[in-house]
Tab-separated table of C-alpha atoms in Angstrom:
chain	number	residue	atom	x	y	z
A	1	MET	CA	117.025	136.417	68.106
A	2	GLU	CA	119.260	136.106	65.065
A	3	LYS	CA	118.184	137.068	61.269
A	4	THR	CA	118.874	134.336	58.613
A	5	GLU	CA	119.455	135.046	55.061
A	6	GLY	CA	115.914	135.099	53.376
A	7	SER	CA	113.935	134.973	56.352
A	8	GLU	CA	111.645	137.815	55.161
A	9	SER	CA	110.628	135.947	52.303
A	10	ALA	CA	108.313	132.822	51.367
A	11	THR	CA	111.051	130.511	51.417
A	12	ALA	CA	112.230	127.041	52.883
A	13	THR	CA	113.755	128.981	55.628
A	14	GLY	CA	110.638	129.667	57.658
A	15	CYS	CA	106.695	130.145	57.636
A	16	PRO	CA	105.813	133.487	55.376
A	17	SER	CA	102.964	134.129	58.041
A	18	GLU	CA	104.454	137.636	58.539
A	19	THR	CA	104.873	138.420	54.741
A	20	GLU	CA	102.678	139.808	52.298
A	21	LEU	CA	102.483	136.250	50.834
A	22	ALA	CA	100.881	134.657	54.084
A	23	GLY	CA	98.891	132.233	53.152
A	24	LYS	CA	99.221	132.128	49.398
A	25	ALA	CA	102.623	131.112	49.166
A	26	ARG	CA	103.066	127.593	47.271
A	27	MET	CA	104.472	126.372	51.173
A	28	CYS	CA	101.157	127.513	52.674
A	29	GLU	CA	99.090	124.711	50.724
A	30	GLY	CA	97.640	121.788	53.221
A	31	CYS	CA	98.684	124.226	56.225
A	32	PRO	CA	95.648	124.114	58.440
A	33	GLY	CA	96.154	127.722	59.392
A	34	GLN	CA	96.387	128.584	55.681
A	35	ALA	CA	92.801	130.437	55.646
A	36	LEU	CA	93.503	132.242	59.181
A	37	CYS	CA	96.906	133.669	57.327
A	38	ARG	CA	95.071	134.721	54.529
A	39	GLN	CA	92.553	136.335	56.414
A	40	GLN	CA	94.625	138.017	58.883
A	41	GLY	CA	96.936	139.574	56.060
A	42	GLY	CA	100.126	138.168	57.780
A	43	ARG	CA	99.725	140.143	61.045
A	44	ASP	CA	98.345	138.606	64.468
A	45	PRO	CA	95.664	141.300	65.727
A	46	ASP	CA	97.120	139.854	69.451
A	47	GLN	CA	100.451	140.250	68.989
A	48	GLU	CA	100.554	143.945	70.572
A	49	VAL	CA	99.456	142.452	73.677
A	50	LEU	CA	101.661	139.516	73.417
A	51	ASP	CA	104.442	141.631	73.492
A	52	THR	CA	103.556	143.846	76.499
A	53	ARG	CA	103.375	140.692	78.564
A	54	MET	CA	106.737	139.200	77.355
A	55	LYS	CA	108.662	142.415	77.523
A	56	ALA	CA	108.126	142.094	80.976
A	57	ILE	CA	110.378	139.208	80.888
A	58	LYS	CA	113.502	139.672	80.696
A	59	HIS	CA	114.793	136.397	79.474
A	60	LYS	CA	113.129	133.802	77.491
A	61	ILE	CA	114.395	130.510	76.829
A	62	LEU	CA	113.052	127.458	74.684
A	63	ILE	CA	113.614	123.570	75.930
A	64	LEU	CA	113.943	121.893	72.854
A	65	SER	CA	114.950	118.461	71.007
A	66	GLY	CA	113.713	116.649	67.916
A	67	LYS	CA	113.302	113.715	69.643
A	68	GLY	CA	110.926	112.393	72.415
A	69	GLY	CA	111.544	111.197	75.581
A	70	VAL	CA	115.267	112.609	76.089
A	71	GLY	CA	114.193	114.555	79.261
A	72	LYS	CA	113.360	117.866	78.113
A	73	SER	CA	110.546	118.242	80.923
A	74	SER	CA	113.522	116.975	83.533
A	75	VAL	CA	116.070	119.295	82.392
A	76	ALA	CA	113.574	122.021	82.080
A	77	ALA	CA	112.230	121.529	85.976
A	78	CYS	CA	115.729	121.463	86.983
A	79	LEU	CA	116.816	124.158	85.403
A	80	SER	CA	113.730	126.503	86.556
A	81	MET	CA	114.483	125.333	89.973
A	82	ALA	CA	118.597	125.913	89.882
A	83	LEU	CA	118.238	129.369	88.548
A	84	ALA	CA	115.418	130.358	91.122
A	85	GLU	CA	118.408	129.421	93.699
A	86	LEU	CA	120.555	131.555	92.289
A	87	SER	CA	117.690	134.448	93.197
A	88	GLN	CA	116.125	134.672	89.812
A	89	LYS	CA	112.119	135.182	89.437
A	90	VAL	CA	111.196	132.352	87.328
A	91	GLY	CA	108.481	131.071	85.285
A	92	VAL	CA	107.914	127.578	83.365
A	93	VAL	CA	105.302	127.044	80.399
A	94	ASP	CA	104.266	123.860	79.274
A	95	LEU	CA	103.780	123.866	75.635
A	96	ASP	CA	103.328	120.024	75.442
A	97	ILE	CA	99.850	119.856	74.697
A	98	CYS	CA	99.224	116.256	74.286
A	99	GLY	CA	101.670	115.159	76.974
A	100	PRO	CA	102.314	117.461	79.651
A	101	SER	CA	104.364	116.699	82.516
A	102	ILE	CA	105.676	119.652	84.141
A	103	PRO	CA	102.606	120.372	86.667
A	104	LYS	CA	103.789	116.902	87.939
A	105	LEU	CA	107.951	117.683	88.010
A	106	LEU	CA	106.799	121.208	89.529
A	107	ALA	CA	104.485	119.898	92.104
A	108	VAL	CA	101.132	121.516	91.061
A	109	GLU	CA	99.039	118.579	89.647
A	110	GLY	CA	95.722	118.899	90.740
A	111	ARG	CA	95.550	122.326	91.232
A	112	GLU	CA	93.267	124.465	89.390
A	113	VAL	CA	94.003	127.831	87.417
A	114	ILE	CA	92.140	131.010	88.407
A	115	ASN	CA	90.779	133.439	85.356
A	116	SER	CA	91.177	136.875	87.225
A	117	GLN	CA	90.738	140.158	85.808
A	118	TRP	CA	94.249	140.695	84.650
A	119	GLY	CA	94.376	137.155	83.058
A	120	TRP	CA	95.292	133.356	83.995
A	121	LYS	CA	96.914	133.370	87.528
A	122	PRO	CA	99.867	130.988	86.656
A	123	LEU	CA	100.392	128.248	89.343
A	124	ILE	CA	103.303	128.786	91.699
A	125	SER	CA	105.439	125.679	92.899
A	126	PRO	CA	105.845	125.366	96.096
A	127	HIS	CA	109.582	124.892	95.653
A	128	HIS	CA	111.199	128.286	94.813
A	129	ASP	CA	108.095	130.111	93.992
A	130	VAL	CA	108.111	128.642	90.260
A	131	LYS	CA	105.059	129.835	88.413
A	132	VAL	CA	104.097	127.484	85.697
A	133	MET	CA	101.011	127.316	83.498
A	134	SER	CA	100.430	123.861	81.618
A	135	VAL	CA	96.993	122.473	79.731
A	136	GLY	CA	97.636	119.739	82.165
A	137	SER	CA	96.002	122.150	84.829
A	138	LEU	CA	93.552	122.830	82.892
A	139	LEU	CA	91.870	119.340	82.561
A	140	GLU	CA	89.219	117.727	84.521
A	141	GLN	CA	91.270	114.775	84.722
A	142	SER	CA	95.112	114.390	84.457
A	143	ASP	CA	94.638	111.165	82.244
A	144	ASN	CA	91.960	113.162	79.856
A	145	ALA	CA	93.719	112.696	76.471
A	146	VAL	CA	93.921	116.294	74.034
A	147	ILE	CA	92.847	115.292	70.716
A	148	TRP	CA	93.367	118.628	68.962
A	149	ARG	CA	94.473	119.769	65.458
A	150	GLY	CA	97.177	122.455	65.120
A	151	PRO	CA	94.544	125.480	65.127
A	152	ARG	CA	93.496	124.839	68.560
A	153	LYS	CA	97.005	123.794	69.795
A	154	THR	CA	98.092	127.169	68.135
A	155	ALA	CA	95.344	129.258	70.095
A	156	LEU	CA	95.968	127.592	73.060
A	157	ILE	CA	99.978	128.774	72.917
A	158	LYS	CA	99.384	131.820	72.058
A	159	ARG	CA	96.920	132.544	75.187
A	160	PHE	CA	99.247	130.836	77.563
A	161	LEU	CA	101.670	133.607	76.509
A	162	LYS	CA	99.312	136.439	76.094
A	163	ASP	CA	96.508	135.754	78.602
A	164	THR	CA	98.833	134.466	81.099
A	165	TYR	CA	99.773	137.012	84.454
A	166	TRP	CA	103.262	136.539	84.349
A	167	GLY	CA	104.505	139.996	85.858
A	168	ARG	CA	107.737	140.860	85.703
A	169	LEU	CA	109.955	137.754	85.666
A	170	ASP	CA	113.578	137.082	84.915
A	171	VAL	CA	113.730	134.154	82.977
A	172	LEU	CA	110.760	132.486	81.396
A	173	ILE	CA	111.851	128.554	80.345
A	174	CYS	CA	109.536	127.159	77.555
A	175	ASP	CA	109.080	123.314	77.634
A	176	THR	CA	108.570	122.360	74.230
A	177	PRO	CA	107.273	118.726	72.585
A	178	PRO	CA	109.328	117.068	70.159
A	179	GLY	CA	109.646	117.913	67.003
A	180	THR	CA	109.592	120.823	64.779
A	181	SER	CA	105.955	121.597	63.831
A	182	ASP	CA	102.774	123.785	64.860
A	183	GLU	CA	103.836	124.614	68.827
A	184	HIS	CA	107.263	125.279	68.116
A	185	LEU	CA	106.487	127.790	65.135
A	186	THR	CA	103.885	129.504	67.470
A	187	VAL	CA	106.412	129.796	70.060
A	188	VAL	CA	108.926	131.149	67.853
A	189	LYS	CA	106.556	133.888	65.409
A	190	ALA	CA	104.958	134.728	69.327
A	191	MET	CA	108.266	135.975	70.802
A	192	LYS	CA	110.244	136.717	67.601
A	193	SER	CA	109.534	140.941	68.022
A	194	THR	CA	110.757	140.508	71.991
A	195	ASN	CA	113.964	139.136	71.572
A	196	PRO	CA	114.055	135.534	73.201
A	197	ASP	CA	117.364	134.353	73.870
A	198	GLY	CA	117.617	131.071	72.867
A	199	ALA	CA	117.425	127.770	73.191
A	200	VAL	CA	118.939	124.580	75.299
A	201	ILE	CA	118.883	121.733	73.046
A	202	VAL	CA	118.435	118.082	74.955
A	203	THR	CA	119.596	114.893	73.568
A	204	THR	CA	120.927	111.650	74.253
A	205	PRO	CA	124.036	109.636	73.587
A	206	GLN	CA	122.548	107.439	71.508
A	207	GLU	CA	123.351	108.098	67.456
A	208	VAL	CA	119.946	107.717	66.737
A	209	ALA	CA	118.951	110.495	69.010
A	210	ILE	CA	121.784	112.713	67.426
A	211	ALA	CA	120.509	112.092	64.111
A	212	THR	CA	117.510	113.600	65.173
A	213	ILE	CA	118.734	116.708	67.148
A	214	ARG	CA	120.532	117.759	63.942
A	215	LYS	CA	117.156	118.317	62.233
A	216	GLU	CA	116.527	120.470	65.834
A	217	LEU	CA	119.507	122.449	65.130
A	218	ASN	CA	118.663	122.987	61.617
A	219	PHE	CA	115.577	124.101	62.323
A	220	CYS	CA	116.865	126.774	65.002
A	221	ARG	CA	119.350	127.892	62.024
A	222	LYS	CA	116.253	128.632	59.596
A	223	MET	CA	113.913	130.208	62.177
A	224	GLY	CA	116.855	132.422	63.158
A	225	VAL	CA	116.967	130.866	66.799
A	226	ARG	CA	120.321	131.440	68.980
A	227	VAL	CA	121.276	128.350	70.354
A	228	ILE	CA	122.705	128.907	73.692
A	229	GLY	CA	124.295	125.115	74.498
A	230	ILE	CA	123.681	121.527	73.839
A	231	VAL	CA	123.116	119.288	77.107
A	232	GLU	CA	123.697	115.572	77.031
A	233	ASN	CA	121.187	113.841	79.261
A	234	MET	CA	121.099	110.279	80.531
A	235	SER	CA	124.727	110.377	79.739
A	236	GLY	CA	126.240	107.308	81.789
A	237	TYR	CA	124.855	105.694	85.219
A	238	VAL	CA	126.673	106.333	88.399
A	239	CYS	CA	126.627	103.604	90.598
A	240	PRO	CA	125.324	104.904	94.356
A	241	CYS	CA	127.563	102.082	96.154
A	242	CYS	CA	130.871	102.392	94.211
A	243	GLN	CA	130.681	105.317	92.117
A	244	GLU	CA	131.867	103.602	89.351
A	245	ARG	CA	130.819	105.415	86.096
A	246	THR	CA	129.105	103.175	83.501
A	247	ASP	CA	128.164	104.359	79.622
A	248	ILE	CA	125.213	102.395	79.216
A	249	PHE	CA	124.049	104.701	76.159
A	250	SER	CA	127.870	105.630	75.057
A	251	SER	CA	128.798	109.106	75.556
A	252	GLY	CA	130.316	111.978	73.848
A	253	ALA	CA	128.035	112.390	70.967
A	254	GLY	CA	126.451	115.746	72.607
A	255	GLU	CA	129.734	117.267	72.693
A	256	ARG	CA	130.559	116.088	69.193
A	257	LEU	CA	127.541	117.599	68.029
A	258	ALA	CA	128.245	121.044	69.467
A	259	ILE	CA	131.444	120.842	68.209
A	260	GLU	CA	130.446	119.902	64.851
A	261	TYR	CA	127.946	122.970	64.950
A	262	SER	CA	129.985	125.570	66.583
A	263	VAL	CA	127.629	125.963	69.909
A	264	PRO	CA	128.290	125.974	73.652
A	265	PHE	CA	128.163	122.346	75.254
A	266	LEU	CA	126.500	122.907	78.823
A	267	GLY	CA	127.183	119.440	79.954
A	268	ARG	CA	126.137	115.857	80.734
A	269	ILE	CA	123.749	114.897	83.272
A	270	PRO	CA	124.143	111.369	84.300
A	271	ILE	CA	121.220	108.778	85.344
A	272	ASP	CA	120.113	108.720	88.880
A	273	GLN	CA	118.972	105.847	90.263
A	274	VAL	CA	117.354	107.895	93.410
A	275	LEU	CA	115.857	111.012	91.256
A	276	THR	CA	113.837	107.736	88.860
A	277	CYS	CA	112.745	105.720	91.796
A	278	THR	CA	111.033	108.832	93.386
A	279	SER	CA	109.937	110.622	90.476
A	280	SER	CA	105.823	108.895	91.055
A	281	HIS	CA	106.497	110.571	94.621
A	282	THR	CA	106.276	114.275	94.186
A	283	ASP	CA	107.429	115.470	97.769
A	284	HIS	CA	110.061	112.561	97.630
A	285	PHE	CA	110.998	113.501	93.963
A	286	TRP	CA	111.464	117.210	94.951
A	287	SER	CA	113.943	115.940	98.091
A	288	SER	CA	115.909	113.877	95.505
A	289	LEU	CA	116.211	116.577	92.600
A	290	ASP	CA	117.212	119.102	95.148
A	291	CYS	CA	120.118	117.150	96.079
A	292	VAL	CA	120.770	116.406	92.290
A	293	LEU	CA	120.780	120.417	91.572
A	294	ARG	CA	123.338	120.061	94.197
A	295	ARG	CA	125.949	118.094	91.772
A	296	PRO	CA	127.214	119.460	88.305
A	297	PRO	CA	126.456	119.622	85.985
A	298	VAL	CA	122.967	121.390	86.101
A	299	SER	CA	124.054	123.436	89.200
A	300	SER	CA	127.759	124.361	88.151
A	301	ASN	CA	126.714	125.244	84.832
A	302	CYS	CA	123.537	127.742	85.815
A	303	PRO	CA	125.767	130.701	86.155
A	304	TYR	CA	127.882	129.786	83.044
A	305	LEU	CA	124.022	130.069	81.096
A	306	LEU	CA	123.188	133.270	83.020
A	307	SER	CA	126.419	134.829	81.153
A	308	ILE	CA	125.333	133.342	77.896
A	309	ILE	CA	121.750	134.741	78.069
A	310	SER	CA	122.931	137.845	79.551
A	311	LEU	CA	125.011	138.784	76.353
A	312	SER	CA	121.636	139.492	74.364
A	313	SER	CA	120.273	141.914	76.923
């Protein structure tokens, strides 16, 4: 993780929770965690245990987007499976507390998380043995609403990282909700001392999405999070009959944004009719997803992604 100028002080570049001004700075006013930061004096007592867990994982990747509905969870699921096909030991942690979708995408929906003497045992996806942890697997019913304020979300995310028995992994993929708030600040702070590799930014081609993605890129800059690259999802539709490609939402905005911010452009993912129609049936969904992964750009960019993240090893 890169350091930005002024990142150690209580400025607009980030939360001062790790400084002597934790809970006391002007920017702390109104934060639901202000009292907790003031009590802890800026140092998280769980950080040492959390660091031990995270240091056993070679690479930590965040999937980010300031915009909702751009396909972050789908990209995270595709990326986890594609990396697993390259003989990588992969885990996925779903940090979207209010709208978890990873359990369905990774075929672990309805299965119970077991709390062992070593911590929570992550669920194992039947496809490529990807390890999965999500609040969706902790609910009594999958359609139960999670109505929590920031501090409870923060505590659960820390438990996902600290109390889950991930073991030794090559890659841990963190699927995040849209925005730049509690969940993102929590995971960035929690992983800061274990050098996460960075973030993959997911966008769609529309200009309204790009305007919001700029905020996410600025968030990464302010928090010192390295941007691994930008993926343009839902980029065009390829007819299954004639293979003609149509740009429904225009195209190229993700690549232009990558050039503007001087970050790598990882590629475009088109709308896939088979994947869309079978997403409600897990087994069929995975058979179609496996076919999608064997087509560019996802599978072809995974070696490129690995070569990028290996630079920080």
